[in-house]
mmCIF file of C-alpha atoms in Angstrom:
data_model
loop_
_atom_site.group_PDB
_atom_site.id
_atom_site.type_symbol
_atom_site.label_atom_id
_atom_site.label_comp_id
_atom_site.label_asym_id
_atom_site.label_seq_id
_atom_site.Cartn_x
_atom_site.Cartn_y
_atom_site.Cartn_z
ATOM 1 C CA UNK A 71 -11.090 6.870 4.536
ATOM 2 C CA UNK A 72 -8.072 4.577 4.148
ATOM 3 C CA UNK A 73 -5.726 7.362 5.172
ATOM 4 C CA UNK A 74 -7.696 8.178 8.248
ATOM 5 C CA UNK A 75 -7.730 4.522 9.302
ATOM 6 C CA UNK A 76 -4.010 4.222 8.751
ATOM 7 C CA UNK A 77 -3.195 7.103 11.093
ATOM 8 C CA UNK A 78 -5.900 6.444 13.681
ATOM 9 C CA UNK A 79 -7.132 3.583 15.751
ATOM 10 C CA UNK A 80 -6.861 -0.160 15.193
ATOM 11 C CA UNK A 81 -7.683 -1.142 11.573
ATOM 12 C CA UNK A 82 -10.186 -3.812 12.717
ATOM 13 C CA UNK A 83 -12.387 -1.194 14.338
ATOM 14 C CA UNK A 84 -12.247 0.936 11.231
ATOM 15 C CA UNK A 85 -13.437 -1.993 9.124
ATOM 16 C CA UNK A 86 -16.242 -2.667 11.562
ATOM 17 C CA UNK A 87 -17.410 0.946 11.330
ATOM 18 C CA UNK A 88 -17.298 0.838 7.527
ATOM 19 C CA UNK A 89 -19.368 -2.389 7.461
ATOM 20 C CA UNK A 90 -21.922 -0.815 9.798
ATOM 21 C CA UNK A 91 -22.131 2.251 7.619
ATOM 22 C CA UNK A 92 -22.715 0.151 4.507
ATOM 23 C CA UNK A 93 -25.548 -1.737 6.255
ATOM 24 C CA UNK A 94 -27.141 1.429 7.551
ATOM 25 C CA UNK A 95 -27.066 3.193 4.147
ATOM 26 C CA UNK A 96 -28.425 0.089 2.412
ATOM 27 C CA UNK A 97 -31.294 0.040 4.936
ATOM 28 C CA UNK A 98 -32.016 3.692 4.331
ATOM 29 C CA UNK A 99 -32.304 3.131 0.539
ATOM 30 C CA UNK A 100 -34.452 0.013 1.003
ATOM 31 C CA UNK A 101 -36.813 1.923 3.314
ATOM 32 C CA UNK A 102 -37.097 4.697 0.717
ATOM 33 C CA UNK A 103 -38.063 2.190 -1.972
ATOM 34 C CA UNK A 104 -40.672 0.571 0.223
ATOM 35 C CA UNK A 105 -42.330 3.851 1.152
ATOM 36 C CA UNK A 106 -41.975 5.338 -2.280
ATOM 37 C CA UNK A 107 -39.842 8.202 -0.881
ATOM 38 C CA UNK A 108 -36.701 9.545 -2.412
ATOM 39 C CA UNK A 109 -33.481 8.260 -0.815
ATOM 40 C CA UNK A 110 -31.225 10.935 0.666
ATOM 41 C CA UNK A 111 -29.045 12.476 -2.037
ATOM 42 C CA UNK A 112 -25.553 10.961 -1.919
ATOM 43 C CA UNK A 113 -26.447 7.857 0.104
ATOM 44 C CA UNK A 114 -25.579 5.566 -2.728
ATOM 45 C CA UNK A 115 -22.295 7.388 -3.345
ATOM 46 C CA UNK A 116 -21.367 7.172 0.313
ATOM 47 C CA UNK A 117 -22.166 3.451 0.351
ATOM 48 C CA UNK A 118 -19.978 2.964 -2.747
ATOM 49 C CA UNK A 119 -17.136 4.845 -1.081
ATOM 50 C CA UNK A 120 -17.321 2.720 2.037
ATOM 51 C CA UNK A 121 -17.299 -0.428 -0.137
ATOM 52 C CA UNK A 122 -14.207 0.846 -1.942
ATOM 53 C CA UNK A 123 -12.480 1.400 1.394
ATOM 54 C CA UNK A 124 -13.329 -2.146 2.325
ATOM 55 C CA UNK A 125 -11.852 -3.454 -0.879
ATOM 56 C CA UNK A 126 -15.227 -4.603 -2.231
ATOM 57 C CA UNK A 127 -14.776 -3.093 -5.637
ATOM 58 C CA UNK A 128 -17.314 -5.305 -7.523
ATOM 59 C CA UNK A 129 -20.041 -4.464 -4.966
ATOM 60 C CA UNK A 130 -19.172 -0.722 -5.238
ATOM 61 C CA UNK A 131 -19.375 -1.003 -9.020
ATOM 62 C CA UNK A 132 -22.887 -2.431 -8.851
ATOM 63 C CA UNK A 133 -24.065 0.356 -6.429
ATOM 64 C CA UNK A 134 -22.682 2.995 -8.764
ATOM 65 C CA UNK A 135 -24.411 1.468 -11.735
ATOM 66 C CA UNK A 136 -27.690 1.806 -9.836
ATOM 67 C CA UNK A 137 -26.874 5.407 -8.926
ATOM 68 C CA UNK A 138 -26.062 6.664 -12.383
ATOM 69 C CA UNK A 139 -29.644 7.425 -13.419
ATOM 70 C CA UNK A 140 -30.433 9.214 -10.120
ATOM 71 C CA UNK A 141 -28.044 12.092 -10.744
ATOM 72 C CA UNK A 142 -28.651 13.060 -14.336
ATOM 73 C CA UNK A 143 -28.688 16.879 -14.627
ATOM 74 C CA UNK A 144 -26.652 17.472 -11.443
ATOM 75 C CA UNK A 145 -23.043 18.316 -12.502
ATOM 76 C CA UNK A 146 -21.772 18.036 -8.924
ATOM 77 C CA UNK A 147 -23.295 14.643 -8.335
ATOM 78 C CA UNK A 148 -22.168 13.391 -11.748
ATOM 79 C CA UNK A 149 -18.617 14.547 -11.053
ATOM 80 C CA UNK A 150 -18.713 12.563 -7.782
ATOM 81 C CA UNK A 151 -20.161 9.590 -9.658
ATOM 82 C CA UNK A 152 -17.342 9.723 -12.203
ATOM 83 C CA UNK A 153 -14.645 10.028 -9.561
ATOM 84 C CA UNK A 154 -16.012 6.963 -7.721
ATOM 85 C CA UNK A 155 -16.300 4.995 -10.985
ATOM 86 C CA UNK A 156 -12.708 5.704 -11.791
ATOM 87 C CA UNK A 157 -11.626 4.644 -8.351
ATOM 88 C CA UNK A 158 -13.554 1.384 -8.713
ATOM 89 C CA UNK A 159 -11.869 0.618 -12.080
ATOM 90 C CA UNK A 160 -8.508 1.102 -10.482
ATOM 91 C CA UNK A 161 -9.379 -1.301 -7.646
ATOM 92 C CA UNK A 162 -10.543 -3.799 -10.324
ATOM 93 C CA UNK A 163 -7.245 -3.438 -12.155
ATOM 94 C CA UNK A 164 -8.917 -2.092 -15.268
ATOM 95 C CA UNK A 165 -6.271 0.697 -15.646
ATOM 96 C CA UNK A 166 -6.883 1.523 -19.352
ATOM 97 C CA UNK A 167 -10.589 2.015 -18.678
ATOM 98 C CA UNK A 168 -9.800 4.151 -15.609
ATOM 99 C CA UNK A 169 -7.513 6.345 -17.749
ATOM 100 C CA UNK A 170 -10.384 6.909 -20.174
ATOM 101 C CA UNK A 171 -12.730 7.702 -17.247
ATOM 102 C CA UNK A 172 -10.291 10.195 -15.767
ATOM 103 C CA UNK A 173 -9.654 11.822 -19.137
ATOM 104 C CA UNK A 174 -13.415 12.270 -19.574
ATOM 105 C CA UNK A 175 -13.575 13.936 -16.098
ATOM 106 C CA UNK A 176 -10.856 16.358 -17.110
ATOM 107 C CA UNK A 177 -12.603 17.375 -20.332
ATOM 108 C CA UNK A 178 -16.083 17.634 -18.837
ATOM 109 C CA UNK A 179 -15.323 19.548 -15.625
ATOM 110 C CA UNK A 180 -14.298 23.287 -15.554
ATOM 111 C CA UNK A 181 -10.571 23.979 -15.516
ATOM 112 C CA UNK A 182 -9.240 24.378 -12.002
ATOM 113 C CA UNK A 183 -12.026 22.324 -10.483
ATOM 114 C CA UNK A 184 -11.112 20.228 -7.462
ATOM 115 C CA UNK A 185 -12.180 17.204 -9.556
ATOM 116 C CA UNK A 186 -9.151 17.864 -11.794
ATOM 117 C CA UNK A 187 -6.768 17.195 -8.896
ATOM 118 C CA UNK A 188 -8.404 13.813 -8.159
ATOM 119 C CA UNK A 189 -8.592 12.917 -11.851
ATOM 120 C CA UNK A 190 -4.865 13.776 -12.334
ATOM 121 C CA UNK A 191 -3.801 11.681 -9.340
ATOM 122 C CA UNK A 192 -5.900 8.704 -10.389
ATOM 123 C CA UNK A 193 -4.870 8.872 -14.033
ATOM 124 C CA UNK A 194 -1.228 9.263 -13.020
ATOM 125 C CA UNK A 195 -1.564 6.192 -10.849
ATOM 126 C CA UNK A 196 -3.002 4.232 -13.791
ATOM 127 C CA UNK A 197 -0.195 5.425 -16.121
ATOM 128 C CA UNK A 198 2.314 4.156 -13.534
ATOM 129 C CA UNK A 199 0.683 0.780 -13.398
ATOM 130 C CA UNK A 200 0.621 0.645 -17.191
ATOM 131 C CA UNK A 201 4.387 1.317 -17.304
ATOM 132 C CA UNK A 202 4.196 4.902 -18.615
ATOM 133 C CA UNK A 203 6.173 6.698 -15.895
ATOM 134 C CA UNK A 204 6.627 9.946 -17.906
ATOM 135 C CA UNK A 205 2.862 10.539 -18.214
ATOM 136 C CA UNK A 206 2.390 9.490 -14.626
ATOM 137 C CA UNK A 207 4.829 12.140 -13.314
ATOM 138 C CA UNK A 208 3.313 14.707 -15.715
ATOM 139 C CA UNK A 209 -0.154 14.153 -14.190
ATOM 140 C CA UNK A 210 1.209 14.337 -10.652
ATOM 141 C CA UNK A 211 3.031 17.563 -11.443
ATOM 142 C CA UNK A 212 -0.215 19.047 -12.797
ATOM 143 C CA UNK A 213 -1.994 17.985 -9.569
ATOM 144 C CA UNK A 214 0.656 19.749 -7.489
ATOM 145 C CA UNK A 215 0.269 22.923 -9.538
ATOM 146 C CA UNK A 216 -3.475 22.845 -8.932
ATOM 147 C CA UNK A 217 -3.239 22.039 -5.222
ATOM 148 C CA UNK A 218 0.251 23.013 -3.882
ATOM 149 C CA UNK A 219 -1.076 23.323 -0.234
ATOM 150 C CA UNK A 220 -2.658 19.829 -0.045
ATOM 151 C CA UNK A 221 -0.665 17.391 2.035
ATOM 152 C CA UNK A 222 -2.254 14.345 0.396
ATOM 153 C CA UNK A 223 -1.164 15.451 -3.031
ATOM 154 C CA UNK A 224 2.484 15.752 -1.879
ATOM 155 C CA UNK A 225 2.152 12.327 -0.158
ATOM 156 C CA UNK A 226 0.883 10.745 -3.358
ATOM 157 C CA UNK A 227 3.855 12.316 -5.176
ATOM 158 C CA UNK A 228 6.167 10.881 -2.637
ATOM 159 C CA UNK A 229 4.640 7.441 -3.157
ATOM 160 C CA UNK A 230 5.206 7.723 -6.961
ATOM 161 C CA UNK A 231 8.783 8.823 -6.436
ATOM 162 C CA UNK A 232 9.385 5.945 -4.102
ATOM 163 C CA UNK A 233 7.840 3.475 -6.493
ATOM 164 C CA UNK A 234 10.099 4.663 -9.310
ATOM 165 C CA UNK A 235 13.248 4.727 -7.092
ATOM 166 C CA UNK A 236 13.571 8.545 -6.992
ATOM 167 C CA UNK A 237 14.381 8.344 -3.319
ATOM 168 C CA UNK A 238 15.740 11.842 -2.672
ATOM 169 C CA UNK A 239 12.647 13.340 -4.309
ATOM 170 C CA UNK A 240 10.456 11.017 -2.246
ATOM 171 C CA UNK A 241 12.109 12.276 1.055
ATOM 172 C CA UNK A 242 11.446 15.867 -0.050
ATOM 173 C CA UNK A 243 7.791 15.140 -0.999
ATOM 174 C CA UNK A 244 7.010 13.294 2.220
ATOM 175 C CA UNK A 245 8.701 16.052 4.248
ATOM 176 C CA UNK A 246 6.476 18.654 2.545
ATOM 177 C CA UNK A 247 3.427 16.515 3.199
ATOM 178 C CA UNK A 248 4.355 16.213 6.871
ATOM 179 C CA UNK A 249 4.722 20.036 7.175
ATOM 180 C CA UNK A 250 1.409 20.669 5.410
ATOM 181 C CA UNK A 251 -0.585 18.122 7.352
ATOM 182 C CA UNK A 252 -2.792 19.363 10.173
ATOM 183 C CA UNK A 253 -1.200 16.871 12.501
ATOM 184 C CA UNK A 254 1.929 14.749 12.092
ATOM 185 C CA UNK A 255 0.995 11.487 10.399
ATOM 186 C CA UNK A 256 2.697 8.244 11.368
ATOM 187 C CA UNK A 257 1.968 7.002 7.895
ATOM 188 C CA UNK A 258 3.893 9.787 6.176
ATOM 189 C CA UNK A 259 6.710 9.506 8.655
ATOM 190 C CA UNK A 260 7.044 5.752 8.040
ATOM 191 C CA UNK A 261 7.238 6.240 4.245
ATOM 192 C CA UNK A 262 9.822 8.991 4.606
ATOM 193 C CA UNK A 263 11.832 6.522 6.693
ATOM 194 C CA UNK A 264 11.692 3.985 3.747
ATOM 195 C CA UNK A 265 12.960 6.579 1.376
ATOM 196 C CA UNK A 266 15.775 7.623 3.719
ATOM 197 C CA UNK A 267 16.724 3.968 4.108
ATOM 198 C CA UNK A 268 16.876 3.511 0.341
ATOM 199 C CA UNK A 269 19.378 6.375 0.298
ATOM 200 C CA UNK A 270 21.521 4.564 2.800
ATOM 201 C CA UNK A 271 20.626 6.829 5.719
ATOM 202 C CA UNK A 272 19.709 4.207 8.286
ATOM 203 C CA UNK A 273 19.950 6.642 11.197
ATOM 204 C CA UNK A 274 17.350 9.005 9.777
ATOM 205 C CA UNK A 275 15.159 6.003 8.866
ATOM 206 C CA UNK A 276 15.330 4.625 12.412
ATOM 207 C CA UNK A 277 14.495 8.023 13.908
ATOM 208 C CA UNK A 278 11.459 8.424 11.705
ATOM 209 C CA UNK A 279 10.267 4.839 12.426
ATOM 210 C CA UNK A 280 10.497 5.458 16.185
ATOM 211 C CA UNK A 281 8.566 8.741 15.684
ATOM 212 C CA UNK A 282 5.835 6.878 13.760
ATOM 213 C CA UNK A 283 5.429 4.321 16.544
ATOM 214 C CA UNK A 284 5.249 7.024 19.202
ATOM 215 C CA UNK A 285 2.463 8.641 17.184
ATOM 216 C CA UNK A 286 0.643 5.369 16.742
ATOM 217 C CA UNK A 287 1.821 2.179 18.429
ATOM 218 C CA UNK A 288 -0.747 0.096 16.456
ATOM 219 C CA UNK A 289 1.449 -0.130 13.358
ATOM 220 C CA UNK A 290 2.879 -3.660 13.200
ATOM 221 C CA UNK A 291 4.569 -2.929 9.813
ATOM 222 C CA UNK A 292 6.445 0.041 11.319
ATOM 223 C CA UNK A 293 7.399 -1.941 14.403
ATOM 224 C CA UNK A 294 8.936 -4.786 12.405
ATOM 225 C CA UNK A 295 10.632 -2.394 10.067
ATOM 226 C CA UNK A 296 12.206 -0.507 13.028
ATOM 227 C CA UNK A 297 13.641 -3.721 14.405
ATOM 228 C CA UNK A 298 14.948 -4.594 10.934
ATOM 229 C CA UNK A 299 16.617 -1.197 10.453
ATOM 230 C CA UNK A 300 18.192 -1.510 13.945
ATOM 231 C CA UNK A 301 19.639 -4.889 12.718
ATOM 232 C CA UNK A 302 20.909 -3.293 9.535
ATOM 233 C CA UNK A 303 22.495 -0.463 11.528
ATOM 234 C CA UNK A 304 24.345 -2.992 13.691
ATOM 235 C CA UNK A 305 25.673 -4.715 10.564
ATOM 236 C CA UNK A 306 26.747 -1.370 9.086
ATOM 237 C CA UNK A 307 28.579 -0.671 12.371
ATOM 238 C CA UNK A 308 30.426 -3.898 12.047
ATOM 239 C CA UNK A 309 28.699 -5.628 14.962
ATOM 240 C CA UNK A 310 27.776 -8.687 12.986
ATOM 241 C CA UNK A 311 27.138 -10.855 16.077
ATOM 242 C CA UNK A 312 24.447 -8.450 17.340
ATOM 243 C CA UNK A 313 23.018 -8.009 13.848
ATOM 244 C CA UNK A 314 22.878 -11.854 13.450
ATOM 245 C CA UNK A 315 20.907 -12.178 16.677
ATOM 246 C CA UNK A 316 18.467 -9.431 15.606
ATOM 247 C CA UNK A 317 17.926 -10.955 12.163
ATOM 248 C CA UNK A 318 17.408 -14.359 13.733
ATOM 249 C CA UNK A 319 14.668 -12.958 15.964
ATOM 250 C CA UNK A 320 12.976 -11.338 13.075
ATOM 251 C CA UNK A 321 13.180 -14.436 10.897
ATOM 252 C CA UNK A 322 11.479 -16.647 13.469
ATOM 253 C CA UNK A 323 8.924 -14.142 14.614
ATOM 254 C CA UNK A 324 5.544 -14.490 12.868
ATOM 255 C CA UNK A 325 4.954 -11.738 10.330
ATOM 256 C CA UNK A 326 2.334 -9.343 11.722
ATOM 257 C CA UNK A 327 -0.943 -9.255 9.778
ATOM 258 C CA UNK A 328 -1.151 -6.041 7.674
ATOM 259 C CA UNK A 329 -4.640 -4.655 7.312
ATOM 260 C CA UNK A 330 -5.465 -2.992 3.930
ATOM 261 C CA UNK A 331 -6.349 0.229 5.750
ATOM 262 C CA UNK A 332 -2.756 0.716 6.899
ATOM 263 C CA UNK A 333 -1.513 1.154 3.357
ATOM 264 C CA UNK A 334 2.085 0.769 4.502
ATOM 265 C CA UNK A 335 4.765 -0.856 2.342
ATOM 266 C CA UNK A 336 6.372 -3.871 4.002
ATOM 267 C CA UNK A 337 10.044 -3.717 4.692
ATOM 268 C CA UNK A 338 12.328 -6.809 4.939
ATOM 269 C CA UNK A 339 10.530 -9.870 3.698
ATOM 270 C CA UNK A 340 11.614 -13.240 5.157
ATOM 271 C CA UNK A 341 13.858 -14.144 2.227
ATOM 272 C CA UNK A 342 15.598 -10.770 2.527
ATOM 273 C CA UNK A 343 16.167 -11.279 6.263
ATOM 274 C CA UNK A 344 17.608 -14.738 5.470
ATOM 275 C CA UNK A 345 20.101 -13.180 3.016
ATOM 276 C CA UNK A 346 21.195 -10.563 5.627
ATOM 277 C CA UNK A 347 21.603 -13.203 8.279
ATOM 278 C CA UNK A 348 23.713 -15.248 5.880
ATOM 279 C CA UNK A 349 25.937 -12.271 5.231
ATOM 280 C CA UNK A 350 26.440 -11.822 8.966
ATOM 281 C CA UNK A 351 27.315 -15.482 9.300
ATOM 282 C CA UNK A 352 29.830 -15.083 6.465
ATOM 283 C CA UNK A 353 31.532 -12.237 8.239
ATOM 284 C CA UNK A 354 31.569 -14.199 11.473
ATOM 285 C CA UNK A 355 33.413 -17.007 9.664
ATOM 286 C CA UNK A 356 30.494 -19.458 9.675
ATOM 287 C CA UNK A 357 30.417 -20.404 6.022
ATOM 288 C CA UNK A 358 28.186 -23.468 6.360
ATOM 289 C CA UNK A 359 25.537 -21.391 8.173
ATOM 290 C CA UNK A 360 25.774 -18.688 5.523
ATOM 291 C CA UNK A 361 25.373 -21.220 2.672
ATOM 292 C CA UNK A 362 22.298 -22.687 4.434
ATOM 293 C CA UNK A 363 20.780 -19.197 4.862
ATOM 294 C CA UNK A 364 21.344 -18.391 1.162
ATOM 295 C CA UNK A 365 19.662 -21.552 0.156
ATOM 296 C CA UNK A 366 16.779 -20.823 2.524
ATOM 297 C CA UNK A 367 16.449 -17.385 0.969
ATOM 298 C CA UNK A 368 16.010 -18.849 -2.493
ATOM 299 C CA UNK A 369 13.269 -21.224 -1.111
ATOM 300 C CA UNK A 370 11.457 -18.420 0.616
ATOM 301 C CA UNK A 371 11.689 -16.106 -2.410
ATOM 302 C CA UNK A 372 10.210 -18.908 -4.588
ATOM 303 C CA UNK A 373 7.329 -19.285 -2.148
ATOM 304 C CA UNK A 374 6.709 -15.534 -2.224
ATOM 305 C CA UNK A 375 6.591 -15.666 -6.029
ATOM 306 C CA UNK A 376 4.180 -18.588 -5.998
ATOM 307 C CA UNK A 377 1.837 -16.780 -3.600
ATOM 308 C CA UNK A 378 1.809 -13.624 -5.810
ATOM 309 C CA UNK A 379 0.817 -15.514 -8.944
ATOM 310 C CA UNK A 380 -2.785 -16.498 -9.989
ATOM 311 C CA UNK A 381 -3.520 -20.179 -9.483
ATOM 312 C CA UNK A 382 -2.875 -21.067 -13.112
ATOM 313 C CA UNK A 383 0.494 -19.295 -13.101
ATOM 314 C CA UNK A 384 1.517 -20.832 -9.799
ATOM 315 C CA UNK A 385 0.707 -24.365 -11.057
ATOM 316 C CA UNK A 386 2.763 -23.825 -14.210
ATOM 317 C CA UNK A 387 5.728 -22.549 -12.192
ATOM 318 C CA UNK A 388 5.452 -25.436 -9.770
ATOM 319 C CA UNK A 389 5.424 -27.942 -12.616
ATOM 320 C CA UNK A 390 8.421 -26.280 -14.215
ATOM 321 C CA UNK A 391 10.261 -26.523 -10.903
ATOM 322 C CA UNK A 392 9.244 -30.071 -10.182
ATOM 323 C CA UNK A 393 12.168 -32.292 -9.259
ATOM 324 C CA UNK A 394 14.332 -29.289 -8.505
ATOM 325 C CA UNK A 395 15.401 -27.986 -5.126
ATOM 326 C CA UNK A 396 12.299 -25.793 -4.808
ATOM 327 C CA UNK A 397 9.841 -28.677 -4.940
ATOM 328 C CA UNK A 398 11.479 -30.171 -1.845
ATOM 329 C CA UNK A 399 11.290 -26.878 -0.049
ATOM 330 C CA UNK A 400 7.624 -26.418 -0.902
ATOM 331 C CA UNK A 401 6.650 -29.890 0.312
ATOM 332 C CA UNK A 402 8.644 -30.027 3.470
ATOM 333 C CA UNK A 403 9.158 -26.400 4.470
ATOM 334 C CA UNK A 404 12.368 -24.418 4.619
ATOM 335 C CA UNK A 405 14.809 -25.105 7.426
ATOM 336 C CA UNK A 406 15.982 -21.883 9.041
ATOM 337 C CA UNK A 407 18.550 -22.359 11.745
ATOM 338 C CA UNK A 408 16.851 -25.225 13.502
ATOM 339 C CA UNK A 409 13.166 -24.259 12.920
ATOM 340 C CA UNK A 410 10.955 -25.352 10.016
ATOM 341 C CA UNK A 411 9.026 -22.620 8.292
ATOM 342 C CA UNK A 412 6.103 -23.155 5.917
ATOM 343 C CA UNK A 413 6.464 -19.838 3.986
#
């Protein structure tokens, strides 16, 4: 569902449709309980899947707990139940439990079953999160052996390669996914652009990002990334004045909201843009401006770190930094070339 939303219409509408589906399915199940009838088979699983797509993992977990007794004796339904349970555990960050659930799926389902592909992908994802890259790649390779013609499996492999900095392999995997997909996906094209950029091929990256936006203009992450790559290309070409102007525009433009359904990695965070603008200032002979930008980059990176920590960790880090330069930046904002920015 998330993939479809990413490559289709506006994410807000997708969320609305998912919410409506959850309400309708819940109403169907309640009506069945009131009348003493049997709820349609799979209604609970479908509701749990919609809740997962909405990021409501705890609610999905509760629904699946209620469903477990309804499907005893049905291997197909139990396989679907196990798949959803593993997905929920991943969303909850319980990766070790999810590994155990996926392993149970692999041992209980017949060899070559489609369930094995999903189990391999999910378990590989968990191994990656747990820091075991070798076992993650092993599971993804097995998934490719089982489903070599599935575009989503090649896309997932590309994501794993990208995450572990195997950029050339990521470009190949995303290219294969694009060829196998029924229609060219802006999501896959965008990710291939990120891998190309990591290899230093800004021209190919810019081409793919423009292609992604032609396929779907409603991708703010891709639009911002395209402008950032254009600025990088100007700097690579030695046009530091033009690159400085472009980075300045990006730095002061509000970051577009990224909906979870897009599932697109963000390129060029504010502290990174500040560093690049500082480098341009340095090449333009404006050392004071460069120093100011480098200091602002440290402030912005500190704010990003604070926002990514749980409340207890953020408080400890703030206390440790109290009295230092970061405390002033947090209280009064960071000054970026004449404009104050609060993160």
